[in-house]
mmCIF file of C-alpha atoms in Angstrom:
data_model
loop_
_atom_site.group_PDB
_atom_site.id
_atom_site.type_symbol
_atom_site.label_atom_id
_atom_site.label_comp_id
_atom_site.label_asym_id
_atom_site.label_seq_id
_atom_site.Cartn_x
_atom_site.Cartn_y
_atom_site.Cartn_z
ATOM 1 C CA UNK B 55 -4.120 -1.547 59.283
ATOM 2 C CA UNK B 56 -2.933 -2.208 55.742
ATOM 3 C CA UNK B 57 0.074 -3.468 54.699
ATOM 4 C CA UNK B 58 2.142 -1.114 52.320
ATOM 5 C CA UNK B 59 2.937 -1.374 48.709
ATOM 6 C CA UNK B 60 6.623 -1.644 49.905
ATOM 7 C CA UNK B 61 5.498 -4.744 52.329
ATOM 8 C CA UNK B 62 3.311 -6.764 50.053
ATOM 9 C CA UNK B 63 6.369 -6.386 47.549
ATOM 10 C CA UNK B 64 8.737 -8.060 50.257
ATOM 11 C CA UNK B 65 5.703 -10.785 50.761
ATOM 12 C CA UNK B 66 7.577 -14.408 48.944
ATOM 13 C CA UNK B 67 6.425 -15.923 46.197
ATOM 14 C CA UNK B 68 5.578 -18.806 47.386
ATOM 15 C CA UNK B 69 2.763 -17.245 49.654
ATOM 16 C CA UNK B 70 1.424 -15.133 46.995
ATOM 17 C CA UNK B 71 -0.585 -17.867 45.375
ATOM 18 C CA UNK B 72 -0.639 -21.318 43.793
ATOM 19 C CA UNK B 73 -0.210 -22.250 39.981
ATOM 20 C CA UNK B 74 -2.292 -25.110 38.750
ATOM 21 C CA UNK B 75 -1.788 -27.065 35.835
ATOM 22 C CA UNK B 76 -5.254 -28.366 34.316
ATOM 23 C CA UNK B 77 -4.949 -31.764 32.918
ATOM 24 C CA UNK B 78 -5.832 -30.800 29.811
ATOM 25 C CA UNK B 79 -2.858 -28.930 29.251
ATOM 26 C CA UNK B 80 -0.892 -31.854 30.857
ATOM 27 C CA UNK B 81 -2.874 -34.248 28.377
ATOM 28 C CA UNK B 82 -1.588 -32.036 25.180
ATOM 29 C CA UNK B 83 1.796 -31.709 26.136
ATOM 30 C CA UNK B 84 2.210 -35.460 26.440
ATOM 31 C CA UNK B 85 0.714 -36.182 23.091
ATOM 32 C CA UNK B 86 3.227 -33.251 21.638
ATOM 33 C CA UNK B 87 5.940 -35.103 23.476
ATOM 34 C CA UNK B 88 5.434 -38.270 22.061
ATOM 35 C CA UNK B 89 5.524 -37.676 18.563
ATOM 36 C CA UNK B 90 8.640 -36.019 19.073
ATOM 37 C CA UNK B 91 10.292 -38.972 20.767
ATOM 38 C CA UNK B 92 11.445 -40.689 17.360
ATOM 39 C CA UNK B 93 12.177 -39.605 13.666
ATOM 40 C CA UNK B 94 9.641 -36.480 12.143
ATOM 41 C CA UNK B 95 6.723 -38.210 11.275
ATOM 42 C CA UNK B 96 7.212 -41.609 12.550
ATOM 43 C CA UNK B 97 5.096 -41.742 15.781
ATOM 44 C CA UNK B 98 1.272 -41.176 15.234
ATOM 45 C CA UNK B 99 -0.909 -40.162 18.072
ATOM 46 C CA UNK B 100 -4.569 -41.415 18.343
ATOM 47 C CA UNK B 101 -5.394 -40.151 22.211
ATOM 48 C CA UNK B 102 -3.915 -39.069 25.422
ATOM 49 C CA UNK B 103 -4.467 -38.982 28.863
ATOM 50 C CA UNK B 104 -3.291 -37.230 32.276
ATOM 51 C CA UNK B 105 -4.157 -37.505 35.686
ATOM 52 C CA UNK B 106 -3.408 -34.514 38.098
ATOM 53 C CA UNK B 107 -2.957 -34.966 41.516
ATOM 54 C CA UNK B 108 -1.218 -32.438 43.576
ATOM 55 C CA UNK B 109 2.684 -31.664 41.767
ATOM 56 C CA UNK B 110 2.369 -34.992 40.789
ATOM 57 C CA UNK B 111 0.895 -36.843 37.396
ATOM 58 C CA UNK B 112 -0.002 -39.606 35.400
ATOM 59 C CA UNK B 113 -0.048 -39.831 31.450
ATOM 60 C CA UNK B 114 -0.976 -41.867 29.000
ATOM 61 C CA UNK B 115 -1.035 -42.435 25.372
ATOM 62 C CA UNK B 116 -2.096 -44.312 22.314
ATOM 63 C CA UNK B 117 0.576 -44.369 19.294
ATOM 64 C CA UNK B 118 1.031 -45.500 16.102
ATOM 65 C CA UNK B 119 4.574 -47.171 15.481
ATOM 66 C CA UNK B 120 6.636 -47.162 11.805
ATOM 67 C CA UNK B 121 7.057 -51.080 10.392
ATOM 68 C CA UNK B 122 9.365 -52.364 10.575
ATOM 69 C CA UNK B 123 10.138 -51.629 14.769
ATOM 70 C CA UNK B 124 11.440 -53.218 17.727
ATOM 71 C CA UNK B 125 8.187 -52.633 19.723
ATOM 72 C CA UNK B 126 9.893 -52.665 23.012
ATOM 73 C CA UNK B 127 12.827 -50.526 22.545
ATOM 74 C CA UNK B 128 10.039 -48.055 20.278
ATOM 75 C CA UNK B 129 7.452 -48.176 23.386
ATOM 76 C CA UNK B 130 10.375 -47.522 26.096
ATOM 77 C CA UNK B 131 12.313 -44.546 23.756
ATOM 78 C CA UNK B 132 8.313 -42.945 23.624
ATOM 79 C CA UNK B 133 8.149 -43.459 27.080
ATOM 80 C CA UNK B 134 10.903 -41.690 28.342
ATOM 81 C CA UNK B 135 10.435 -38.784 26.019
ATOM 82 C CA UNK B 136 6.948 -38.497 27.130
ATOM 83 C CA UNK B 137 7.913 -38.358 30.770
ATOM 84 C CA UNK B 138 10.765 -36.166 30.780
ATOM 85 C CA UNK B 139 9.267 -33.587 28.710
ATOM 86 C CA UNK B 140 6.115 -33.532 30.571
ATOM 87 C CA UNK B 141 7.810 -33.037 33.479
ATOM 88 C CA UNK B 142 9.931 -30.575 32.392
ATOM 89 C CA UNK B 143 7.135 -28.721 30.906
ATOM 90 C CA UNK B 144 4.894 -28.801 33.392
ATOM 91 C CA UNK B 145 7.021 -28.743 36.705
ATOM 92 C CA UNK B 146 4.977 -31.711 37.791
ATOM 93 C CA UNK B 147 6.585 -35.304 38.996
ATOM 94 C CA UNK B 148 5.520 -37.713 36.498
ATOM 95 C CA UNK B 149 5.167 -40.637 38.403
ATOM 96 C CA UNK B 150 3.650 -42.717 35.781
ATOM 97 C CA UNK B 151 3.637 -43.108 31.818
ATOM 98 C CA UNK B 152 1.580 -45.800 30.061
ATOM 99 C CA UNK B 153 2.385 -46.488 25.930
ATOM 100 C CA UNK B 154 -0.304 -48.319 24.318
ATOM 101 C CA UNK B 155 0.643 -49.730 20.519
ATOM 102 C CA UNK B 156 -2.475 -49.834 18.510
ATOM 103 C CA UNK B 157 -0.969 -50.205 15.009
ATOM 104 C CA UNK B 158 2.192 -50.689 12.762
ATOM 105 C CA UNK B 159 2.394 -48.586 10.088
ATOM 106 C CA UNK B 160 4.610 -49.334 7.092
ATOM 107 C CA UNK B 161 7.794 -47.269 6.719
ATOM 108 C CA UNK B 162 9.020 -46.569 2.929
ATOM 109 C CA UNK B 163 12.024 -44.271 4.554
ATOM 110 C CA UNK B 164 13.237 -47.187 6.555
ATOM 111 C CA UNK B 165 16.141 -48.941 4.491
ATOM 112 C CA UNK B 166 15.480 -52.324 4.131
ATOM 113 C CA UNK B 167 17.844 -55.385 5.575
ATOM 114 C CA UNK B 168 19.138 -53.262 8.097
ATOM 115 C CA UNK B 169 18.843 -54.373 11.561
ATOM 116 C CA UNK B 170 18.065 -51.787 14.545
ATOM 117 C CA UNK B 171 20.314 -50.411 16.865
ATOM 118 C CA UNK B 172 21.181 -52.728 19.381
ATOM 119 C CA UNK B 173 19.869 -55.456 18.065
ATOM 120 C CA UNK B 174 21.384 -58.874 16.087
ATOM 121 C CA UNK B 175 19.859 -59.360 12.539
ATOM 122 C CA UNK B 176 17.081 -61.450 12.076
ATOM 123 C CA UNK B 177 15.577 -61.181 15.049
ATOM 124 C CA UNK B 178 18.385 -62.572 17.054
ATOM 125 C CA UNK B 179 19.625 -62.184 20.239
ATOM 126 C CA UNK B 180 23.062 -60.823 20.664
ATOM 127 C CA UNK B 181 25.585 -63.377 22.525
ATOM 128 C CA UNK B 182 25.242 -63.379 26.295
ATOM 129 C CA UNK B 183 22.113 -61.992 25.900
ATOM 130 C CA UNK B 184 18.798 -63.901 26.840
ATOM 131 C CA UNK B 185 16.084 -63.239 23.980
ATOM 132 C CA UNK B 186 13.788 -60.685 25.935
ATOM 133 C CA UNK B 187 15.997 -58.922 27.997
ATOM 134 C CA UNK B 188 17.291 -55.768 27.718
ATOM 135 C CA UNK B 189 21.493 -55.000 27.901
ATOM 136 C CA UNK B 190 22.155 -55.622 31.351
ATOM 137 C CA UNK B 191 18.467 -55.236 32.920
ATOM 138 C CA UNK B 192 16.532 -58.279 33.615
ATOM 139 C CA UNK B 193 12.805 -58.241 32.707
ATOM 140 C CA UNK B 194 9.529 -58.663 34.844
ATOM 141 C CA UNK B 195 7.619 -61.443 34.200
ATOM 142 C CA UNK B 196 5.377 -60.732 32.057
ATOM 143 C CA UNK B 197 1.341 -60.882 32.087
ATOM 144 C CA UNK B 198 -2.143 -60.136 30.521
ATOM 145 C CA UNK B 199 -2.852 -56.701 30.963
ATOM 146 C CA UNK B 200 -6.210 -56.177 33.303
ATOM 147 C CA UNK B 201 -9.633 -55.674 31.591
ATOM 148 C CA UNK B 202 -11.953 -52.573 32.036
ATOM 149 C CA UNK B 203 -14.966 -54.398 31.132
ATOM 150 C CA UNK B 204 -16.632 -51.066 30.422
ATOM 151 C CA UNK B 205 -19.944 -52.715 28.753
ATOM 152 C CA UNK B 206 -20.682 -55.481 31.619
ATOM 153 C CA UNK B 207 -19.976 -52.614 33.829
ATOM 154 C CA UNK B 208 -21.699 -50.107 32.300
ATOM 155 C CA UNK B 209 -25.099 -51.985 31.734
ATOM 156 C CA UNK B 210 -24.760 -53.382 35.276
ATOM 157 C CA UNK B 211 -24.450 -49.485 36.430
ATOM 158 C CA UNK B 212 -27.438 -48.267 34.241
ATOM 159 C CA UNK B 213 -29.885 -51.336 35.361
ATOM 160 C CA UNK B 214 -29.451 -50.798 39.148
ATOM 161 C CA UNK B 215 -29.648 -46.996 38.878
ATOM 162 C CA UNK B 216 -32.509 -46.908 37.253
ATOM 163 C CA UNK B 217 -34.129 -49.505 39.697
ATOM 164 C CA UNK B 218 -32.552 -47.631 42.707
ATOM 165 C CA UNK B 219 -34.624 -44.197 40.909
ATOM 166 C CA UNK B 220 -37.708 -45.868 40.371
ATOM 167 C CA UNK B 221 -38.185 -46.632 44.156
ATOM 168 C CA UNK B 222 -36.268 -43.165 45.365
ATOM 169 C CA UNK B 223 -38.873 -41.768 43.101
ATOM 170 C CA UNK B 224 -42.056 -43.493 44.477
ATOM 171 C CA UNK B 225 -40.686 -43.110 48.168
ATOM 172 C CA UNK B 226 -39.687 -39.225 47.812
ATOM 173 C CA UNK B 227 -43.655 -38.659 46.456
ATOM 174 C CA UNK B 228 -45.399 -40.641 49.249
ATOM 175 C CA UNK B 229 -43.215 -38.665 51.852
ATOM 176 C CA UNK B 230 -42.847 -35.323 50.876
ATOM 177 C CA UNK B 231 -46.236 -34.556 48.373
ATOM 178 C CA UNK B 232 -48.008 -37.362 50.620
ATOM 179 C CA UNK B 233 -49.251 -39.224 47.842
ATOM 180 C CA UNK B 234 -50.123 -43.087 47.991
ATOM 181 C CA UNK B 235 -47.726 -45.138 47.172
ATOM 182 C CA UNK B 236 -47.777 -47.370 43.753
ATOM 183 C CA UNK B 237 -49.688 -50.210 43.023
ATOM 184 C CA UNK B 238 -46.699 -51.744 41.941
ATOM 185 C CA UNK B 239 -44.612 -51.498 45.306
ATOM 186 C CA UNK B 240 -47.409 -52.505 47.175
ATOM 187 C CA UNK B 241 -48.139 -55.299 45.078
ATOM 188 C CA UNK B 242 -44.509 -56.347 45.136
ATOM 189 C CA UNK B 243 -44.408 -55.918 48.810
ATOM 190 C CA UNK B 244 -47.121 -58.381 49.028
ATOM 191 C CA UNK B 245 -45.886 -60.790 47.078
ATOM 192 C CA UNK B 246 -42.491 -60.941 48.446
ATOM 193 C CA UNK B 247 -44.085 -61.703 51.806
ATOM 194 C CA UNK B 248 -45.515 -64.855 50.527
ATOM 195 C CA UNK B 249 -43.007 -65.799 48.492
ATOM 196 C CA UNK B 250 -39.356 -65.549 50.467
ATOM 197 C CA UNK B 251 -36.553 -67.806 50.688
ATOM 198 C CA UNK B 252 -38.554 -69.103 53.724
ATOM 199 C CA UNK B 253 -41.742 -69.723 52.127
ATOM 200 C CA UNK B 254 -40.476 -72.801 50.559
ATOM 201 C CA UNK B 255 -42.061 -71.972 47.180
ATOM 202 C CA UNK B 256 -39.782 -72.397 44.186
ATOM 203 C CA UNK B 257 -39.735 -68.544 43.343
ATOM 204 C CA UNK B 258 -38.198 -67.259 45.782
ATOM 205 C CA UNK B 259 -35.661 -70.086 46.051
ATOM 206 C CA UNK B 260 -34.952 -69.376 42.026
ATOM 207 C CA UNK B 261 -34.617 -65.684 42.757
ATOM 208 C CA UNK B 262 -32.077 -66.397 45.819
ATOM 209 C CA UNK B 263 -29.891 -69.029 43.225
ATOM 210 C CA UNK B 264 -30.156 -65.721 40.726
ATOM 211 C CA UNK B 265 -28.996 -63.223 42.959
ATOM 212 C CA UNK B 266 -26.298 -65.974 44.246
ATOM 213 C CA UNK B 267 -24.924 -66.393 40.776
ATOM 214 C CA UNK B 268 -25.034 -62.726 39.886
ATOM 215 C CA UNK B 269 -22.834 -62.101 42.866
ATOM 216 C CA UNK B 270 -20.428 -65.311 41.221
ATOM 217 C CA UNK B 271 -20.361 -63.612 38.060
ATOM 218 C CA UNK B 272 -19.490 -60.194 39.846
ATOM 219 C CA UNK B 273 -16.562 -61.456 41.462
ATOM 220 C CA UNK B 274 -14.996 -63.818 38.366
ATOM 221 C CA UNK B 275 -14.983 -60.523 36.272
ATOM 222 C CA UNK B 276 -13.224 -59.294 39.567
ATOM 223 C CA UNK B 277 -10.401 -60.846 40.074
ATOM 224 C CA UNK B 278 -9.705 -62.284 36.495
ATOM 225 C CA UNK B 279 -7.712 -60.185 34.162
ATOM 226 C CA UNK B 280 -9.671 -60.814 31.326
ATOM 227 C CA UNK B 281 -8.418 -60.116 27.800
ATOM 228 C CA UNK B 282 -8.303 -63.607 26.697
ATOM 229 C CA UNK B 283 -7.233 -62.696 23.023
ATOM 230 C CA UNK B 284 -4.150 -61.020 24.038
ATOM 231 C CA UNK B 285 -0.593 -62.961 23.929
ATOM 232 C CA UNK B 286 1.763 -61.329 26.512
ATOM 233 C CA UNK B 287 4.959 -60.273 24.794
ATOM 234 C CA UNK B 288 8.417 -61.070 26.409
ATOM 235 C CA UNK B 289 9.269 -57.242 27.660
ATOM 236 C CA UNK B 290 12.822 -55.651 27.171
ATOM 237 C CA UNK B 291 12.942 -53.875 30.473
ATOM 238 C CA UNK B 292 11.120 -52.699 33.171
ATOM 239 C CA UNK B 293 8.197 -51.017 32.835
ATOM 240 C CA UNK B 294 7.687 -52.067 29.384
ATOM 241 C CA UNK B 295 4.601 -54.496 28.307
ATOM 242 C CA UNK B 296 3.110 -55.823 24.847
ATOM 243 C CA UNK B 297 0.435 -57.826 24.107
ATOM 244 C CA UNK B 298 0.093 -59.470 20.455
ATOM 245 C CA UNK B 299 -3.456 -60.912 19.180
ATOM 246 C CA UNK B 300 -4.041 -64.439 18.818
ATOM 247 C CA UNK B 301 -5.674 -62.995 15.499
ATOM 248 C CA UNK B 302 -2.668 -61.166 14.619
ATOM 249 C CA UNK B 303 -0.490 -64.871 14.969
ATOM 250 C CA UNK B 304 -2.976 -67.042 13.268
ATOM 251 C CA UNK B 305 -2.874 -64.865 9.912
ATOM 252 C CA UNK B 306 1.127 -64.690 10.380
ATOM 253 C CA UNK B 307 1.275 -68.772 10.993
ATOM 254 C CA UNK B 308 -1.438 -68.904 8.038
ATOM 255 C CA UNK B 309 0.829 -66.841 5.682
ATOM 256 C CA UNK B 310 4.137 -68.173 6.552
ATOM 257 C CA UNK B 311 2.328 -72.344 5.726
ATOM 258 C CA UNK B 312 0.606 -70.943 2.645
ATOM 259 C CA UNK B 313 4.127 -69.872 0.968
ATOM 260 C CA UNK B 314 4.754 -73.678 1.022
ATOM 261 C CA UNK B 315 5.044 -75.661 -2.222
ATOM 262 C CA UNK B 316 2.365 -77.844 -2.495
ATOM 263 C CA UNK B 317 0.445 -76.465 0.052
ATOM 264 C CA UNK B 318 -3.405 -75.587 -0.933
ATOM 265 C CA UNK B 319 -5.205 -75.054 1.933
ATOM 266 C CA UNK B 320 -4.520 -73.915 5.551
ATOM 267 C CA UNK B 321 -6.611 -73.512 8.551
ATOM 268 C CA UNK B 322 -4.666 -71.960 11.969
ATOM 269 C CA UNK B 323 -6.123 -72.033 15.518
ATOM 270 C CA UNK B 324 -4.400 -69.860 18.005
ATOM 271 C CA UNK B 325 -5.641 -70.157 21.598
ATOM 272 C CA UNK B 326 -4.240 -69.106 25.136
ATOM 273 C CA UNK B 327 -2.280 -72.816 25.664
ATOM 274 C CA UNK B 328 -1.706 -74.263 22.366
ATOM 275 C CA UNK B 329 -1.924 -73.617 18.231
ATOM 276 C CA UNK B 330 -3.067 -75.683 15.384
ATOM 277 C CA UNK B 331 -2.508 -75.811 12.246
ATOM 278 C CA UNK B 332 -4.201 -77.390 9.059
ATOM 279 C CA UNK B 333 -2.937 -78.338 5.901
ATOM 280 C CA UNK B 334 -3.451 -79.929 2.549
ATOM 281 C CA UNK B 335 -1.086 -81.147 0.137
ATOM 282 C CA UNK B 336 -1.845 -80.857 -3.120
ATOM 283 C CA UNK B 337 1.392 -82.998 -4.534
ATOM 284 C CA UNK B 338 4.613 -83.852 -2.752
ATOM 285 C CA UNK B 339 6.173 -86.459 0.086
ATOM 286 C CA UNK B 340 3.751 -86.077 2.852
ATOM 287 C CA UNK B 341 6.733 -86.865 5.560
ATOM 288 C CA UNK B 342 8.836 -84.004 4.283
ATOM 289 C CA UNK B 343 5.541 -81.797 3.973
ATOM 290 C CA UNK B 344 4.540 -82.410 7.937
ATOM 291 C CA UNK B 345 8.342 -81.500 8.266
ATOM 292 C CA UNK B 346 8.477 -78.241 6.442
ATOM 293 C CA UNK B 347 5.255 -77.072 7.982
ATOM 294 C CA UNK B 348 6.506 -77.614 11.771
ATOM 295 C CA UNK B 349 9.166 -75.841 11.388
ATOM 296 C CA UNK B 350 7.743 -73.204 9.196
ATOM 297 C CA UNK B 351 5.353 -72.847 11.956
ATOM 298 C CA UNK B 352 7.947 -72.674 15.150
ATOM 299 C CA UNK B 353 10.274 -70.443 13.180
ATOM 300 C CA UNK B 354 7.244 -67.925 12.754
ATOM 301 C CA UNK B 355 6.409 -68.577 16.519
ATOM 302 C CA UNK B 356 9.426 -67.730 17.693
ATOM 303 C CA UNK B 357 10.083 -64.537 15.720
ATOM 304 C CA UNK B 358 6.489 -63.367 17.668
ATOM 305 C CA UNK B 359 8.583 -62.884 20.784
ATOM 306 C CA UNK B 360 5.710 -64.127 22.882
ATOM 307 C CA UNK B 361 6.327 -64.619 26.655
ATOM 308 C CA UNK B 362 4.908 -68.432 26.891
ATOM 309 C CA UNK B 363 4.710 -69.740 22.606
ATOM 310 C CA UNK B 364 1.904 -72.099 22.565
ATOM 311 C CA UNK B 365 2.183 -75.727 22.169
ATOM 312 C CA UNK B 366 2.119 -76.517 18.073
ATOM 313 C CA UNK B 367 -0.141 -79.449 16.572
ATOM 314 C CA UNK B 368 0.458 -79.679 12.689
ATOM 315 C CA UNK B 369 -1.999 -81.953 10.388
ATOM 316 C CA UNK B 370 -0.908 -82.312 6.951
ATOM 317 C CA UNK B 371 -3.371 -84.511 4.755
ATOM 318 C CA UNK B 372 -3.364 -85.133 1.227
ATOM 319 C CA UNK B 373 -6.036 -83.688 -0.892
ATOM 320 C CA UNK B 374 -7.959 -85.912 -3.234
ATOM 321 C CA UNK B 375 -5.829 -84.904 -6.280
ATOM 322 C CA UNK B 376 -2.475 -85.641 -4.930
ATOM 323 C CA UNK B 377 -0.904 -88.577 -6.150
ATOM 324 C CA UNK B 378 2.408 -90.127 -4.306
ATOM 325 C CA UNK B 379 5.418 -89.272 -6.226
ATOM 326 C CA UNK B 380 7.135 -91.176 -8.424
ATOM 327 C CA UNK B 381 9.909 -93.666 -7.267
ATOM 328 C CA UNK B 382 13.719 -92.337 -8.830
ATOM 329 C CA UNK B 383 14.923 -94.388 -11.662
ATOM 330 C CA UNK B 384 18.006 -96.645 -11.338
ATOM 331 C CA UNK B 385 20.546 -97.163 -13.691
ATOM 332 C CA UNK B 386 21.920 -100.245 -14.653
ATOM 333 C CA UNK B 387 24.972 -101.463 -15.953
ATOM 334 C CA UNK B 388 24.865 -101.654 -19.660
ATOM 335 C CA UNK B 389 24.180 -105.530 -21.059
ATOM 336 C CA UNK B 390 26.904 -107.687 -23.032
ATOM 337 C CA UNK B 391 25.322 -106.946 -26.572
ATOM 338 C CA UNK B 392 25.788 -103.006 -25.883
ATOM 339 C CA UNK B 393 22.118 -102.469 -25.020
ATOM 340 C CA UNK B 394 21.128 -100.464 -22.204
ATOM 341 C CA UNK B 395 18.162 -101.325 -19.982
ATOM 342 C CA UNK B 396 16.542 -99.501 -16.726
ATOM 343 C CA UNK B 397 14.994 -101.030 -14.145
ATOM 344 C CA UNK B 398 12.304 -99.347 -11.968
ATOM 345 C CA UNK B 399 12.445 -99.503 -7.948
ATOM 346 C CA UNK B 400 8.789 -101.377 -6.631
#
């Protein structure tokens, strides 16, 4: 017997179907969201992503910040936005939101010489604040973000599925049309018979130390993070991470040195421990050159906000045109017949 009108009418809501939210739409909604999070125009989006599972969700996106920024008060302000309108959007529980900085972008609206909210001018931390640390939140440590390794992946991937195919392919035709099988497999077949591990003949022990160190290789990629160009930044608060590129502090280290007097040429080395840096003086003291360029070089260190600053090695070496300066002249005290003489320190 079939229900009413009157009693599917009085059925709840609830048990009159389910309402799904494609990730798609999820996707958009976060990239609308974030370029609403700061001023009209500031925040750039290059891509988004979602992940829909159940009334829960996961978004992600890729944004370009206004220069100058504080890039983790920026990242966390996006990140909020994103996840609270998302959710409220959507009706979904978003249990995670990833910001990924991929360029600064130079703003001519920004006044210049005026330090952001919250924060101590030139690049200072406010007192009774540790540098790194948000206003009464104490940061994670913080660490290289994990690699996807898509390429080593990838090819790895492709290579053994097309092996796998090639022998699916010759097994599935001597079963099922009842062809013979290849020359090839046969062949193979044959020769690995003669030539195992066991054998004691020197290519199958080479293909067991290949197979051992393609497993090695496997695992390092596994359980390594990877990203060795990437500086982790100290974060603000929780949640939060940046990663600066060694590139990106070489050319700052190279550019802060260059704007030295007397300094011709530079040459910066960034790695994951330690930095180097390079100069020649083209005229000048060489002592108060090596001093000027250290702590050129630590000041621009330390305004990178890095998590761990590398060690600093400076070199300063004269170039084959500088010449030592010239000792200062002494006076001396005027002679009895009115003359005066001056006398040249050795």
């Amino acid at each position: 017997m079939s229900a009413t009108p009157a009693e599917r009418g009085a059925t709840a809501a609830a048990e009159r179907g389910t309402t799904t939210v494609a990730e798609r739409a999820v996707r958009r909604i976060a990239e609308r969201a974030a370029t609403e999070a700061l001023a009209p125009g500031e925040v750039q989006v290059h891509r988004g992503s979602a992940v829909v599972r159940g009334r829960r969700a996961g978004v992600g996106v890729a944004v370009t910040l206004p220069y100058p920024a504080v890039l983790d008060e920026a990242g966390e302000r996006v990140r909020s936005h994103v996840a609270d309108r998302t959710a409220r959007l959507t009706g979904l529980a978003v249990s995670s939101t990833g910001v990924q900085v991929r360029e600064l972008r130079v703003s001519v609206a920004t006044p210049e010489g005026r330090a952001p909210e919250g924060r101590a001018p030139e690049g200072r931390a406010p007192e009774g604040r540790a540098p790194g640390s948000a206003y009464g939140v104490r940061a994670r440590r913080p660490w290289r973000p994990w690699s996807e390794r898509r390429v080593p992946v990838g090819a790895l991937a492709f290579a053994c599925a097309a092996l796998c195919a090639l022998f699916l392919y010759d097994v599935v035709s001597v079963h099922a049309a009842g062809r013979p099988p290849a020359r090839w497999r046969g062949r193979l077949m044959e020769w690995l018979t003669t030539h195992g591990p066991d054998s004691g003949a020197w290519p199958g022990a080479a293909m067991a130390a290949a197979v051992f160190l393609v497993g090695v290789w496997l695992l390092v990629p596994a359980l390594t993070p990877g990203r060795r160009r990437g500086l982790p930044m100290a974060g603000a608060s929780v949640g939060v991470r940046a990663v600066l590129d060694r590139h990106a502090v070489a050319m700052l280290l190279r550019d802060a040195v260059t704007e030295l007097p007397g300094i011709t040429r530079v040459r910066v080395g960034v790695g994951r421990r330690g930095a180097w840096v390079r100069a020649g003086l083209e005229f000048g003291d060489l002592d108060s050159a090596r001093r000027a360029v250290a702590g050129t070089s630590e000041e621009t260190l330390a305004a990178c906000g890095l998590a761990r600053p590398p060690r600093l090695r400076v070199r300063v070496r004269a170039e084959p045109a500088w010449s030592a300066p010239a000792p200062p002249e002494a006076d001396v005290p005027p002679a009895a017949d009115g003359s005066t003489r001056r006398s040249t320190l050795p």
